[in-house]
Short mmCIF file of C-alpha atoms and ligand atoms in Angstrom, two decimals:
data_model
loop_
_atom_site.label_atom_id
_atom_site.label_comp_id
_atom_site.label_asym_id
_atom_site.label_seq_id
_atom_site.Cartn_x
_atom_site.Cartn_y
_atom_site.Cartn_z
CA MET A 5 -31.42 56.99 22.79
CA VAL A 6 -33.44 57.82 25.89
CA SER A 7 -33.51 54.90 28.28
CA ARG A 8 -36.68 54.59 30.27
CA VAL A 9 -36.59 53.11 33.74
CA ILE A 10 -40.00 52.30 35.07
CA PRO A 11 -39.95 52.37 38.87
CA VAL A 12 -41.45 49.49 40.77
CA ASP A 13 -43.27 49.49 44.11
CA PRO A 14 -41.51 48.72 47.41
CA PHE A 15 -40.68 45.06 47.71
CA ASP A 16 -39.08 42.40 49.89
CA LEU A 17 -37.32 39.79 47.82
CA VAL A 18 -36.23 36.65 49.63
CA ILE A 19 -33.67 34.52 47.83
CA PHE A 20 -33.63 30.92 49.01
CA GLY A 21 -30.21 29.59 48.05
CA GLY A 22 -29.00 33.16 48.64
CA THR A 23 -25.37 32.01 48.89
CA GLY A 24 -25.56 29.67 45.89
CA ASP A 25 -23.93 29.98 42.51
CA LEU A 26 -26.91 31.38 40.63
CA ALA A 27 -27.50 34.02 43.29
CA ARG A 28 -23.83 35.01 43.20
CA ARG A 29 -23.43 35.08 39.43
CA LYS A 30 -26.77 36.30 38.18
CA ILE A 31 -29.45 37.29 40.68
CA LEU A 32 -27.47 39.58 43.01
CA PRO A 33 -25.35 41.29 40.31
CA GLY A 34 -28.57 41.72 38.31
CA LEU A 35 -30.29 43.39 41.26
CA TYR A 36 -27.27 45.64 41.72
CA ARG A 37 -27.53 46.77 38.08
CA ARG A 38 -31.22 47.58 38.55
CA PHE A 39 -30.28 49.53 41.66
CA VAL A 40 -27.72 51.52 39.67
CA ALA A 41 -30.36 52.14 36.99
CA GLY A 42 -32.49 53.76 39.70
CA GLN A 43 -35.19 51.14 39.55
CA MET A 44 -35.15 50.06 43.14
CA PRO A 45 -37.39 52.09 45.43
CA GLU A 46 -35.92 53.51 48.62
CA ASP A 47 -37.23 50.78 50.85
CA ALA A 48 -36.82 47.75 48.60
CA ARG A 49 -35.03 44.98 50.48
CA ILE A 50 -33.31 41.78 49.60
CA ILE A 51 -33.07 38.94 52.10
CA GLY A 52 -30.70 36.06 51.49
CA ALA A 53 -31.76 32.77 53.06
CA ALA A 54 -29.67 29.63 53.12
CA ARG A 55 -28.58 26.82 55.38
CA GLY A 56 -25.35 28.33 56.67
CA GLU A 57 -25.08 30.58 59.72
CA MET A 58 -24.16 34.13 58.70
CA ASP A 59 -25.03 37.59 59.95
CA GLN A 60 -26.01 40.65 57.94
CA ALA A 61 -22.44 41.90 57.71
CA GLY A 62 -21.24 38.50 56.52
CA TYR A 63 -23.85 38.43 53.78
CA GLN A 64 -23.06 41.97 52.74
CA ALA A 65 -19.42 40.97 52.39
CA PHE A 66 -20.41 37.91 50.33
CA VAL A 67 -22.55 40.01 47.99
CA GLY A 68 -19.88 42.70 47.80
CA GLU A 69 -17.46 40.08 46.51
CA ALA A 70 -19.97 38.86 43.94
CA ILE A 71 -20.41 42.42 42.68
CA ALA A 72 -16.65 42.90 42.47
CA GLU A 73 -16.40 39.72 40.43
CA PHE A 74 -19.33 40.13 38.07
CA ILE A 75 -19.79 43.88 37.63
CA SER A 76 -17.28 45.83 35.59
CA GLU A 77 -15.18 48.37 37.49
CA LYS A 78 -16.78 51.26 35.60
CA LYS A 79 -20.14 50.45 37.11
CA ARG A 80 -19.23 50.04 40.74
CA ASP A 81 -17.94 52.91 42.78
CA ALA A 82 -17.58 52.18 46.48
CA GLU A 83 -20.39 54.55 47.49
CA THR A 84 -23.00 52.98 45.19
CA VAL A 85 -22.00 49.47 46.21
CA ALA A 86 -22.27 50.41 49.90
CA ALA A 87 -25.72 51.94 49.33
CA PHE A 88 -26.85 48.76 47.61
CA LEU A 89 -25.47 46.53 50.36
CA GLU A 90 -27.54 48.52 52.88
CA ARG A 91 -30.60 46.88 51.32
CA LEU A 92 -29.40 43.39 52.11
CA ASN A 93 -30.07 41.15 55.00
CA TYR A 94 -29.64 37.46 55.72
CA THR A 95 -31.39 34.78 57.69
CA PRO A 96 -30.39 31.14 58.13
CA ILE A 97 -33.11 28.72 57.17
CA ASP A 98 -33.70 25.00 57.25
CA ALA A 99 -35.78 24.28 54.16
CA ARG A 100 -36.61 20.75 55.28
CA GLY A 101 -37.23 21.51 58.95
CA GLU A 102 -38.81 24.27 61.02
CA GLY A 103 -35.63 26.20 61.90
CA GLY A 104 -35.50 29.83 60.84
CA TRP A 105 -39.04 30.22 59.53
CA ASP A 106 -40.36 32.31 62.42
CA ALA A 107 -37.39 34.63 62.12
CA LEU A 108 -38.06 34.99 58.39
CA ALA A 109 -41.73 35.69 59.11
CA LYS A 110 -40.68 38.61 61.33
CA MET A 111 -38.34 40.02 58.70
CA VAL A 112 -40.75 40.06 55.77
CA ARG A 113 -43.11 43.02 55.58
CA LYS A 114 -46.70 42.11 54.87
CA GLU A 115 -47.55 45.48 53.37
CA ALA A 116 -44.85 45.36 50.67
CA ILE A 117 -44.78 43.24 47.55
CA THR A 118 -43.21 39.97 48.58
CA ALA A 119 -41.35 37.70 46.20
CA PHE A 120 -39.61 34.43 47.04
CA TYR A 121 -36.94 33.23 44.67
CA PHE A 122 -36.38 29.46 44.87
CA SER A 123 -32.78 29.40 43.73
CA VAL A 124 -32.43 25.84 44.98
CA GLY A 125 -32.74 22.33 43.56
CA PRO A 126 -36.28 21.26 42.57
CA GLY A 127 -36.23 18.73 45.43
CA LEU A 128 -36.76 21.66 47.83
CA PHE A 129 -39.53 23.50 45.94
CA GLY A 130 -42.32 21.68 47.74
CA ASP A 131 -40.75 22.04 51.21
CA ILE A 132 -40.23 25.76 50.83
CA ALA A 133 -43.64 26.43 49.29
CA THR A 134 -45.39 24.52 52.06
CA ARG A 135 -43.51 26.31 54.84
CA LEU A 136 -44.05 29.75 53.37
CA HIS A 137 -47.72 28.96 53.47
CA LYS A 138 -47.78 27.27 56.86
CA HIS A 139 -45.83 30.04 58.62
CA LYS A 140 -48.08 32.62 56.95
CA ILE A 141 -45.10 34.36 55.40
CA ALA A 142 -46.64 34.43 51.95
CA THR A 143 -49.83 36.35 51.26
CA PRO A 144 -52.26 35.68 48.37
CA GLU A 145 -50.38 38.38 46.46
CA SER A 146 -46.88 37.02 47.06
CA ARG A 147 -44.94 35.65 44.10
CA ILE A 148 -42.66 32.65 43.96
CA VAL A 149 -39.95 32.26 41.34
CA VAL A 150 -38.83 28.78 40.42
CA GLU A 151 -35.75 27.91 38.44
CA LYS A 152 -35.24 25.20 35.89
CA PRO A 153 -35.03 22.25 35.70
CA PHE A 154 -38.78 22.14 36.19
CA GLY A 155 -38.99 18.38 36.40
CA ARG A 156 -37.10 15.82 34.36
CA ASP A 157 -40.15 14.34 32.63
CA LEU A 158 -43.88 14.82 32.46
CA GLU A 159 -44.58 12.90 35.63
CA SER A 160 -42.13 14.83 37.80
CA ALA A 161 -43.24 18.17 36.29
CA LYS A 162 -46.85 17.32 37.11
CA ALA A 163 -45.85 16.41 40.66
CA LEU A 164 -44.01 19.74 41.05
CA ASN A 165 -46.95 21.69 39.68
CA ALA A 166 -49.24 19.84 42.07
CA VAL A 167 -47.10 20.50 45.14
CA LEU A 168 -46.76 24.21 44.33
CA ALA A 169 -50.49 24.43 43.66
CA GLU A 170 -51.19 23.30 47.24
CA SER A 171 -49.82 26.61 48.52
CA PHE A 172 -49.90 29.03 45.57
CA ASP A 173 -52.22 30.00 42.73
CA GLU A 174 -50.92 29.83 39.17
CA HIS A 175 -50.91 33.66 39.00
CA GLN A 176 -48.32 33.65 41.82
CA ILE A 177 -45.93 31.15 40.21
CA TYR A 178 -43.12 32.46 37.99
CA ARG A 179 -41.32 29.59 36.22
CA ILE A 180 -38.14 31.08 34.84
CA ASP A 181 -36.68 30.32 31.44
CA HIS A 182 -33.98 32.95 31.25
CA TYR A 183 -33.97 32.81 27.45
CA LEU A 184 -37.30 34.65 27.54
CA GLY A 185 -35.58 37.52 29.32
CA LYS A 186 -33.01 38.00 26.56
CA GLU A 187 -33.52 41.31 24.81
CA THR A 188 -33.53 39.91 21.27
CA VAL A 189 -36.06 37.26 22.14
CA GLN A 190 -38.49 39.98 23.08
CA ASN A 191 -37.46 41.84 19.98
CA LEU A 192 -38.57 38.88 17.92
CA MET A 193 -42.10 39.59 19.14
CA ALA A 194 -41.70 43.30 18.38
CA VAL A 195 -40.48 42.58 14.86
CA ARG A 196 -43.26 40.12 14.18
CA PHE A 197 -46.14 41.98 15.75
CA ALA A 198 -45.26 45.68 15.55
CA ASN A 199 -44.50 45.71 11.81
CA VAL A 200 -46.72 44.98 8.89
CA LEU A 201 -43.83 43.74 6.76
CA PHE A 202 -43.16 40.28 8.11
CA GLU A 203 -46.40 38.76 9.33
CA PRO A 204 -48.05 38.28 5.89
CA LEU A 205 -44.99 36.27 4.83
CA TRP A 206 -44.60 34.40 8.10
CA ASN A 207 -45.91 31.01 7.00
CA ALA A 208 -45.17 27.88 5.00
CA GLN A 209 -46.02 29.60 1.73
CA TYR A 210 -43.09 32.01 2.00
CA ILE A 211 -40.74 30.48 4.55
CA ASP A 212 -38.64 27.53 3.40
CA HIS A 213 -37.34 26.58 6.82
CA VAL A 214 -36.18 27.97 10.17
CA GLN A 215 -32.91 27.21 11.95
CA ILE A 216 -32.48 27.73 15.67
CA THR A 217 -28.95 27.32 16.99
CA VAL A 218 -27.62 27.72 20.53
CA ALA A 219 -23.94 26.87 20.29
CA GLU A 220 -21.63 27.05 23.29
CA THR A 221 -17.88 26.67 23.65
CA VAL A 222 -18.01 25.66 27.32
CA SER A 223 -17.80 22.06 28.46
CA VAL A 224 -19.87 20.45 31.18
CA GLY A 225 -16.77 20.27 33.39
CA GLY A 226 -17.67 20.91 37.01
CA ARG A 227 -21.35 20.16 36.58
CA GLY A 228 -21.09 16.66 35.14
CA GLY A 229 -23.25 15.25 37.94
CA TYR A 230 -26.27 17.38 37.04
CA TYR A 231 -25.62 17.43 33.34
CA ASP A 232 -25.14 13.73 32.94
CA LYS A 233 -28.65 13.09 34.23
CA SER A 234 -30.01 15.72 31.93
CA GLY A 235 -28.20 16.04 28.59
CA ALA A 236 -28.81 18.60 25.87
CA MET A 237 -32.39 17.45 25.36
CA ARG A 238 -33.51 18.17 28.91
CA ASP A 239 -31.07 20.99 29.60
CA MET A 240 -31.62 23.06 26.47
CA ILE A 241 -34.16 21.72 23.94
CA GLN A 242 -37.13 21.08 26.24
CA ASN A 243 -36.97 24.64 27.56
CA HIS A 244 -34.77 27.27 25.88
CA LEU A 245 -34.97 26.12 22.26
CA MET A 246 -38.60 25.14 22.70
CA GLN A 247 -39.39 28.69 23.85
CA LEU A 248 -37.54 30.19 20.89
CA LEU A 249 -39.44 27.90 18.55
CA CYS A 250 -42.75 28.88 20.16
CA LEU A 251 -42.16 32.60 19.82
CA THR A 252 -41.13 32.17 16.20
CA ALA A 253 -44.02 29.92 15.29
CA MET A 254 -46.94 31.16 17.40
CA GLU A 255 -50.01 32.94 16.07
CA PRO A 256 -50.30 36.62 16.92
CA PRO A 257 -51.79 36.81 20.42
CA SER A 258 -54.72 39.19 20.76
CA LYS A 259 -52.79 41.20 23.37
CA PHE A 260 -49.31 41.25 24.81
CA ASP A 261 -50.62 39.83 28.01
CA PRO A 262 -49.52 36.75 29.94
CA ASP A 263 -52.32 34.37 29.16
CA ALA A 264 -52.84 35.51 25.57
CA VAL A 265 -49.13 34.93 24.80
CA ARG A 266 -48.91 31.66 26.70
CA ASP A 267 -52.09 30.28 25.12
CA GLU A 268 -50.50 30.75 21.69
CA LYS A 269 -47.21 29.16 22.73
CA LEU A 270 -49.06 26.18 24.16
CA LYS A 271 -50.88 25.65 20.86
CA VAL A 272 -47.53 25.45 19.07
CA ILE A 273 -46.17 22.84 21.48
CA ARG A 274 -49.31 20.78 21.11
CA ALA A 275 -49.00 20.94 17.31
CA LEU A 276 -45.44 19.54 17.27
CA ASP A 277 -45.18 16.19 15.52
CA ALA A 278 -43.49 13.26 17.22
CA VAL A 279 -39.90 13.22 15.94
CA PRO A 280 -38.80 10.08 14.08
CA THR A 281 -35.39 8.66 15.01
CA GLU A 282 -33.86 9.56 11.66
CA ASN A 283 -34.60 13.25 12.33
CA ILE A 284 -32.42 13.44 15.44
CA VAL A 285 -28.64 13.45 15.77
CA ARG A 286 -27.05 13.17 19.19
CA GLY A 287 -23.41 13.85 19.88
CA GLN A 288 -20.83 13.78 22.65
CA TYR A 289 -17.61 15.78 22.50
CA GLY A 290 -14.30 13.97 22.43
CA ALA A 291 -11.05 15.16 24.00
CA ASP A 292 -8.49 17.56 22.57
CA GLY A 293 -5.44 19.47 23.76
CA ASP A 294 -7.69 22.05 25.46
CA GLY A 295 -9.75 19.72 27.54
CA PRO A 296 -11.06 16.29 28.45
CA SER A 297 -13.81 14.42 26.64
CA TYR A 298 -17.43 14.40 27.71
CA VAL A 299 -17.14 11.03 29.41
CA GLU A 300 -14.15 12.27 31.40
CA ASP A 301 -16.05 15.44 32.39
CA SER A 302 -19.10 13.43 33.37
CA GLU A 303 -16.98 10.93 35.29
CA ASP A 304 -18.96 8.06 33.80
CA PRO A 305 -16.97 6.16 31.19
CA GLU A 306 -20.17 4.50 29.97
CA SER A 307 -22.20 7.70 29.75
CA ARG A 308 -24.63 7.85 26.84
CA THR A 309 -25.77 11.38 27.63
CA GLU A 310 -25.66 13.81 24.71
CA SER A 311 -23.79 17.10 24.86
CA PHE A 312 -25.05 17.96 21.37
CA ILE A 313 -28.32 17.54 19.62
CA ALA A 314 -29.64 18.48 16.20
CA MET A 315 -33.17 17.75 15.14
CA LYS A 316 -35.75 18.42 12.50
CA VAL A 317 -39.10 19.37 13.96
CA ASP A 318 -42.37 19.55 12.03
CA ILE A 319 -45.38 21.52 13.16
CA SER A 320 -48.76 20.21 12.11
CA ASN A 321 -50.89 23.28 11.68
CA TRP A 322 -52.07 25.42 8.75
CA ARG A 323 -49.35 28.00 9.14
CA TRP A 324 -46.36 25.68 9.21
CA LYS A 325 -47.17 22.36 7.53
CA GLY A 326 -44.25 21.66 5.20
CA THR A 327 -41.81 24.15 6.77
CA PRO A 328 -39.36 22.34 9.03
CA PHE A 329 -37.73 23.90 12.08
CA TYR A 330 -34.18 22.65 12.56
CA LEU A 331 -32.91 22.92 16.14
CA ARG A 332 -29.29 22.53 17.16
CA THR A 333 -27.44 23.01 20.43
CA GLY A 334 -24.23 21.74 21.94
CA LYS A 335 -21.27 22.25 24.24
CA ARG A 336 -17.62 22.67 23.21
CA LEU A 337 -18.53 23.81 19.72
CA LYS A 338 -16.65 26.15 17.42
CA ALA A 339 -18.05 29.39 18.84
CA ARG A 340 -20.59 30.81 21.24
CA MET A 341 -23.46 31.78 19.03
CA SER A 342 -27.21 31.77 19.43
CA GLU A 343 -29.53 32.72 16.63
CA ILE A 344 -32.87 32.15 15.01
CA VAL A 345 -32.63 32.23 11.25
CA VAL A 346 -35.67 32.42 9.01
CA HIS A 347 -34.90 31.28 5.46
CA PHE A 348 -37.51 32.61 3.05
CA LYS A 349 -38.31 30.86 -0.22
CA GLU A 350 -36.92 31.92 -3.56
CA THR A 351 -39.09 34.18 -5.71
CA PRO A 352 -41.69 32.07 -7.54
CA HIS A 353 -40.24 33.11 -10.90
CA SER A 354 -37.10 35.03 -11.80
CA ILE A 355 -37.34 37.64 -14.52
CA PHE A 356 -33.54 37.89 -14.62
CA ASP A 357 -31.07 35.74 -16.52
CA GLU A 358 -30.12 32.54 -14.81
CA ASP A 359 -26.52 33.72 -14.47
CA ALA A 360 -27.60 36.96 -12.76
CA GLY A 361 -27.68 34.91 -9.57
CA SER A 362 -30.56 34.71 -7.16
CA HIS A 363 -30.63 34.77 -3.40
CA ALA A 364 -33.47 33.95 -1.07
CA ASN A 365 -34.08 36.42 1.75
CA ILE A 366 -32.77 35.50 5.16
CA LEU A 367 -33.78 37.10 8.45
CA SER A 368 -31.43 36.31 11.29
CA ILE A 369 -32.13 37.21 14.86
CA ARG A 370 -28.95 37.05 16.91
CA LEU A 371 -29.32 36.44 20.61
CA GLN A 372 -25.61 36.41 21.37
CA PRO A 373 -23.00 37.66 20.93
CA ASP A 374 -23.75 41.13 19.45
CA GLU A 375 -27.50 41.10 19.81
CA GLY A 376 -29.23 42.30 16.71
CA MET A 377 -31.01 41.42 13.52
CA ASP A 378 -29.96 41.18 9.98
CA LEU A 379 -32.15 40.88 6.91
CA ARG A 380 -30.47 39.86 3.69
CA VAL A 381 -32.05 41.36 0.60
CA THR A 382 -31.12 41.02 -3.04
CA ILE A 383 -30.10 44.12 -5.00
CA LYS A 384 -28.35 44.90 -8.25
CA GLU A 385 -24.61 44.85 -7.99
CA PRO A 386 -23.55 48.43 -8.71
CA GLY A 387 -21.82 49.22 -11.97
CA PRO A 388 -22.29 48.70 -15.68
CA GLY A 389 -22.36 45.35 -17.41
CA GLY A 390 -25.92 44.12 -17.11
CA MET A 391 -28.03 42.93 -14.25
CA ARG A 392 -26.00 41.05 -11.68
CA LEU A 393 -27.70 40.34 -8.40
CA VAL A 394 -26.06 40.37 -5.02
CA ASP A 395 -27.43 39.91 -1.53
CA VAL A 396 -26.57 42.53 1.04
CA PRO A 397 -27.42 42.88 4.71
CA LEU A 398 -29.93 45.33 6.04
CA ASP A 399 -28.12 45.31 9.34
CA MET A 400 -30.01 46.11 12.50
CA THR A 401 -27.27 45.73 15.07
CA PHE A 402 -28.78 47.59 18.01
CA ALA A 403 -25.62 49.43 18.91
CA ASP A 404 -25.32 50.87 15.38
CA ALA A 405 -28.97 51.83 15.10
CA LEU A 406 -29.68 53.07 18.60
CA GLY A 407 -26.31 54.22 19.88
CA PRO A 408 -23.71 52.51 22.07
CA GLU A 409 -26.00 52.58 25.11
CA ALA A 410 -28.21 50.05 23.36
CA ALA A 411 -25.37 47.55 23.27
CA ASP A 412 -25.40 47.57 27.05
CA VAL A 413 -28.50 45.43 27.22
CA PRO A 414 -29.70 44.27 30.61
CA ASP A 415 -29.02 40.69 31.52
CA ALA A 416 -32.00 38.38 31.12
CA TYR A 417 -32.26 37.93 34.90
CA GLU A 418 -32.53 41.66 35.58
CA ARG A 419 -35.49 42.02 33.33
CA LEU A 420 -37.21 38.92 34.64
CA ILE A 421 -36.78 39.75 38.33
CA MET A 422 -38.29 43.18 37.75
CA ASP A 423 -41.19 41.55 35.91
CA VAL A 424 -41.81 39.41 38.99
CA ILE A 425 -41.99 42.52 41.16
CA ARG A 426 -44.31 44.17 38.64
CA GLY A 427 -46.49 41.06 38.60
CA ASN A 428 -46.07 40.47 34.88
CA GLN A 429 -46.01 36.77 33.95
CA THR A 430 -45.77 37.21 30.17
CA LEU A 431 -42.16 36.05 29.99
CA PHE A 432 -42.61 33.11 32.37
CA MET A 433 -43.82 29.62 31.62
CA ARG A 434 -47.23 28.47 32.67
CA GLY A 435 -47.66 25.03 34.23
CA ASP A 436 -49.55 23.54 31.29
CA GLU A 437 -46.90 24.80 28.87
CA VAL A 438 -44.10 23.05 30.77
CA GLU A 439 -46.11 19.86 30.93
CA ALA A 440 -46.86 19.97 27.19
CA ALA A 441 -43.15 20.41 26.47
CA TRP A 442 -42.33 17.33 28.55
CA ALA A 443 -45.13 15.35 26.91
CA TRP A 444 -43.39 15.96 23.57
CA THR A 445 -39.88 15.33 24.92
CA ASP A 446 -40.51 12.16 26.95
CA PRO A 447 -41.11 9.66 24.09
CA ILE A 448 -37.93 10.87 22.36
CA ILE A 449 -35.80 10.18 25.42
CA GLU A 450 -37.59 6.91 26.17
CA GLY A 451 -36.84 5.78 22.60
CA TRP A 452 -33.08 6.33 23.12
CA ILE A 453 -33.14 4.39 26.35
CA THR A 454 -35.16 1.48 24.96
CA ARG A 455 -32.97 1.18 21.89
CA GLY A 456 -29.76 1.80 23.83
CA ASP A 457 -28.75 4.56 21.38
CA LYS A 458 -25.25 5.96 21.74
CA PRO A 459 -24.38 9.53 20.80
CA LYS A 460 -21.79 10.12 18.05
CA THR A 461 -18.44 11.52 19.12
CA TYR A 462 -17.56 14.93 17.69
CA ASP A 463 -14.39 16.99 17.74
CA PRO A 464 -14.30 19.83 20.24
CA GLY A 465 -14.19 23.13 18.37
CA SER A 466 -16.23 21.69 15.49
CA SER A 467 -19.87 22.21 14.47
CA GLY A 468 -20.93 18.88 15.95
CA PRO A 469 -21.09 15.41 14.44
CA GLU A 470 -20.97 14.98 10.65
CA ASP A 471 -24.47 13.46 10.74
CA ALA A 472 -25.88 16.79 11.89
CA LEU A 473 -24.74 18.31 8.59
CA MET A 474 -26.41 15.45 6.75
CA LEU A 475 -29.70 16.16 8.48
CA LEU A 476 -29.97 19.29 6.32
CA HIS A 477 -27.98 18.12 3.28
CA ARG A 478 -30.44 15.35 2.62
CA ASP A 479 -33.18 18.02 2.44
CA GLY A 480 -31.04 20.11 0.07
CA ARG A 481 -30.26 22.68 2.80
CA ARG A 482 -27.26 23.81 4.82
CA TRP A 483 -26.73 24.92 8.39
CA ARG A 484 -25.51 28.43 8.93
CA GLU A 485 -21.87 28.57 9.88
CA ILE A 486 -21.30 28.63 13.65
CA SER A 487 -19.21 31.74 14.18
CA ALA A 488 -18.92 34.41 16.83
C1 BG6 B 530 -28.64 26.96 31.18
C2 BG6 B 530 -28.12 25.58 30.92
O1 BG6 B 530 -30.01 26.92 31.42
O2 BG6 B 530 -28.36 27.78 30.05
C3 BG6 B 530 -26.64 25.61 30.60
O3 BG6 B 530 -28.34 24.76 32.06
C4 BG6 B 530 -26.34 26.58 29.49
O4 BG6 B 530 -26.17 24.31 30.27
C5 BG6 B 530 -26.98 27.94 29.76
O5 BG6 B 530 -24.94 26.72 29.40
C6 BG6 B 530 -26.86 28.85 28.54
O6 BG6 B 530 -27.30 30.13 28.87
P1 BG6 B 530 -26.70 31.42 28.15
O7 BG6 B 530 -27.54 32.55 28.65
O8 BG6 B 530 -25.26 31.52 28.54
O9 BG6 B 530 -26.85 31.18 26.68
#
């Protein structure tokens, strides 16, 4: 396989929260990998900005440690790391006051592409945006990158959009949902729209139902404070699973261009039905020998926040009426596994004996681990003795098909940061899209609060509460096994 690295123009990237956890784990190691791939032009520069006092050497040491921790030894020889660190600088900044902004203004080049990554809590988005504008650091071509959570309901999301809009145009705002940067998620669009095979069947006439699962083994330990105010609905469904649903369900856009794609996603969100209570199962993990329960992790013995959710979602449009989308996500489950699985309908009539066996086609798109796709088709079981049918995988594991290099897929953040520099918003959420997602989510959460609903306890290492299985059983369907 020939890997193609498309160079980008010179840039200055300022990371607010440059010493924070996200910067350390994802953004800086991601930039290092792009540097190794040869994608960073000679004079591209990265400026960390945060509250603490630190000089350039101090920041270089901090980033060097992050690289040592998050980049495998094979990919980091001392010389390359040193060359990368040369690109880094640091400036202390007071996001809520005036300190540090003039110094930042002097550091940032006006003639380069400038991008400002808000790797900070949403409470600071407005302050930073306003000061970038006021101190004339940002130009009309600058980009700002904002992390999730983008609000915690429709009202707060609207307020955030409004405060950003005071200083930046929509074409400058990059709202990150890192699931959109995952390789297989983009592949879903390639499979749907670059092949003639699937699209004619991609509707309620041929698809029985769709399952979207994002299962994690991790607990919320260490981030209980944030998580407890959020829960699986706000943390995962409103954004990541919603985006996966949109890309699966949307109409073909006329072009692979930011507004064409985002217009189609928005139409899907607006076509989602309100979800009745009986179509949602919420869960909270209990304790086991390997770890504490959710309430212990959250440090609130009364917590009613869900660490698991399963729901049946109906889309009211011509393409999907009658084909449910089942969404499921949770912490401390059996395995780390994310996939979108499209279950096709059975053939309308079988010409074979009943005991030959019949199998509906299944297309599964695996986001992690082992990114790839698998289409199950029915064939004749080899050998004499009549027609016996068996379903076999048409496996499209990238590493097998494209060589081992393909298994080394870039992290979602790498791809997305480079898209910011290129000025490509296709894989970022538009303001109206985020608001529409909250407009659908809010009444669900309000319903739980009004009724005082409690989540069901589930065993860590399981597939979630029993009721989640029933959600499909009662429709005569079954969840796919959660397995790595
Ligand atoms: C984050 C959520 O956005 O996504 C986390 O806040 C979650 O709770 C994480 O663990 C999952 O991301 P990934 O890429 O590991 O599947």
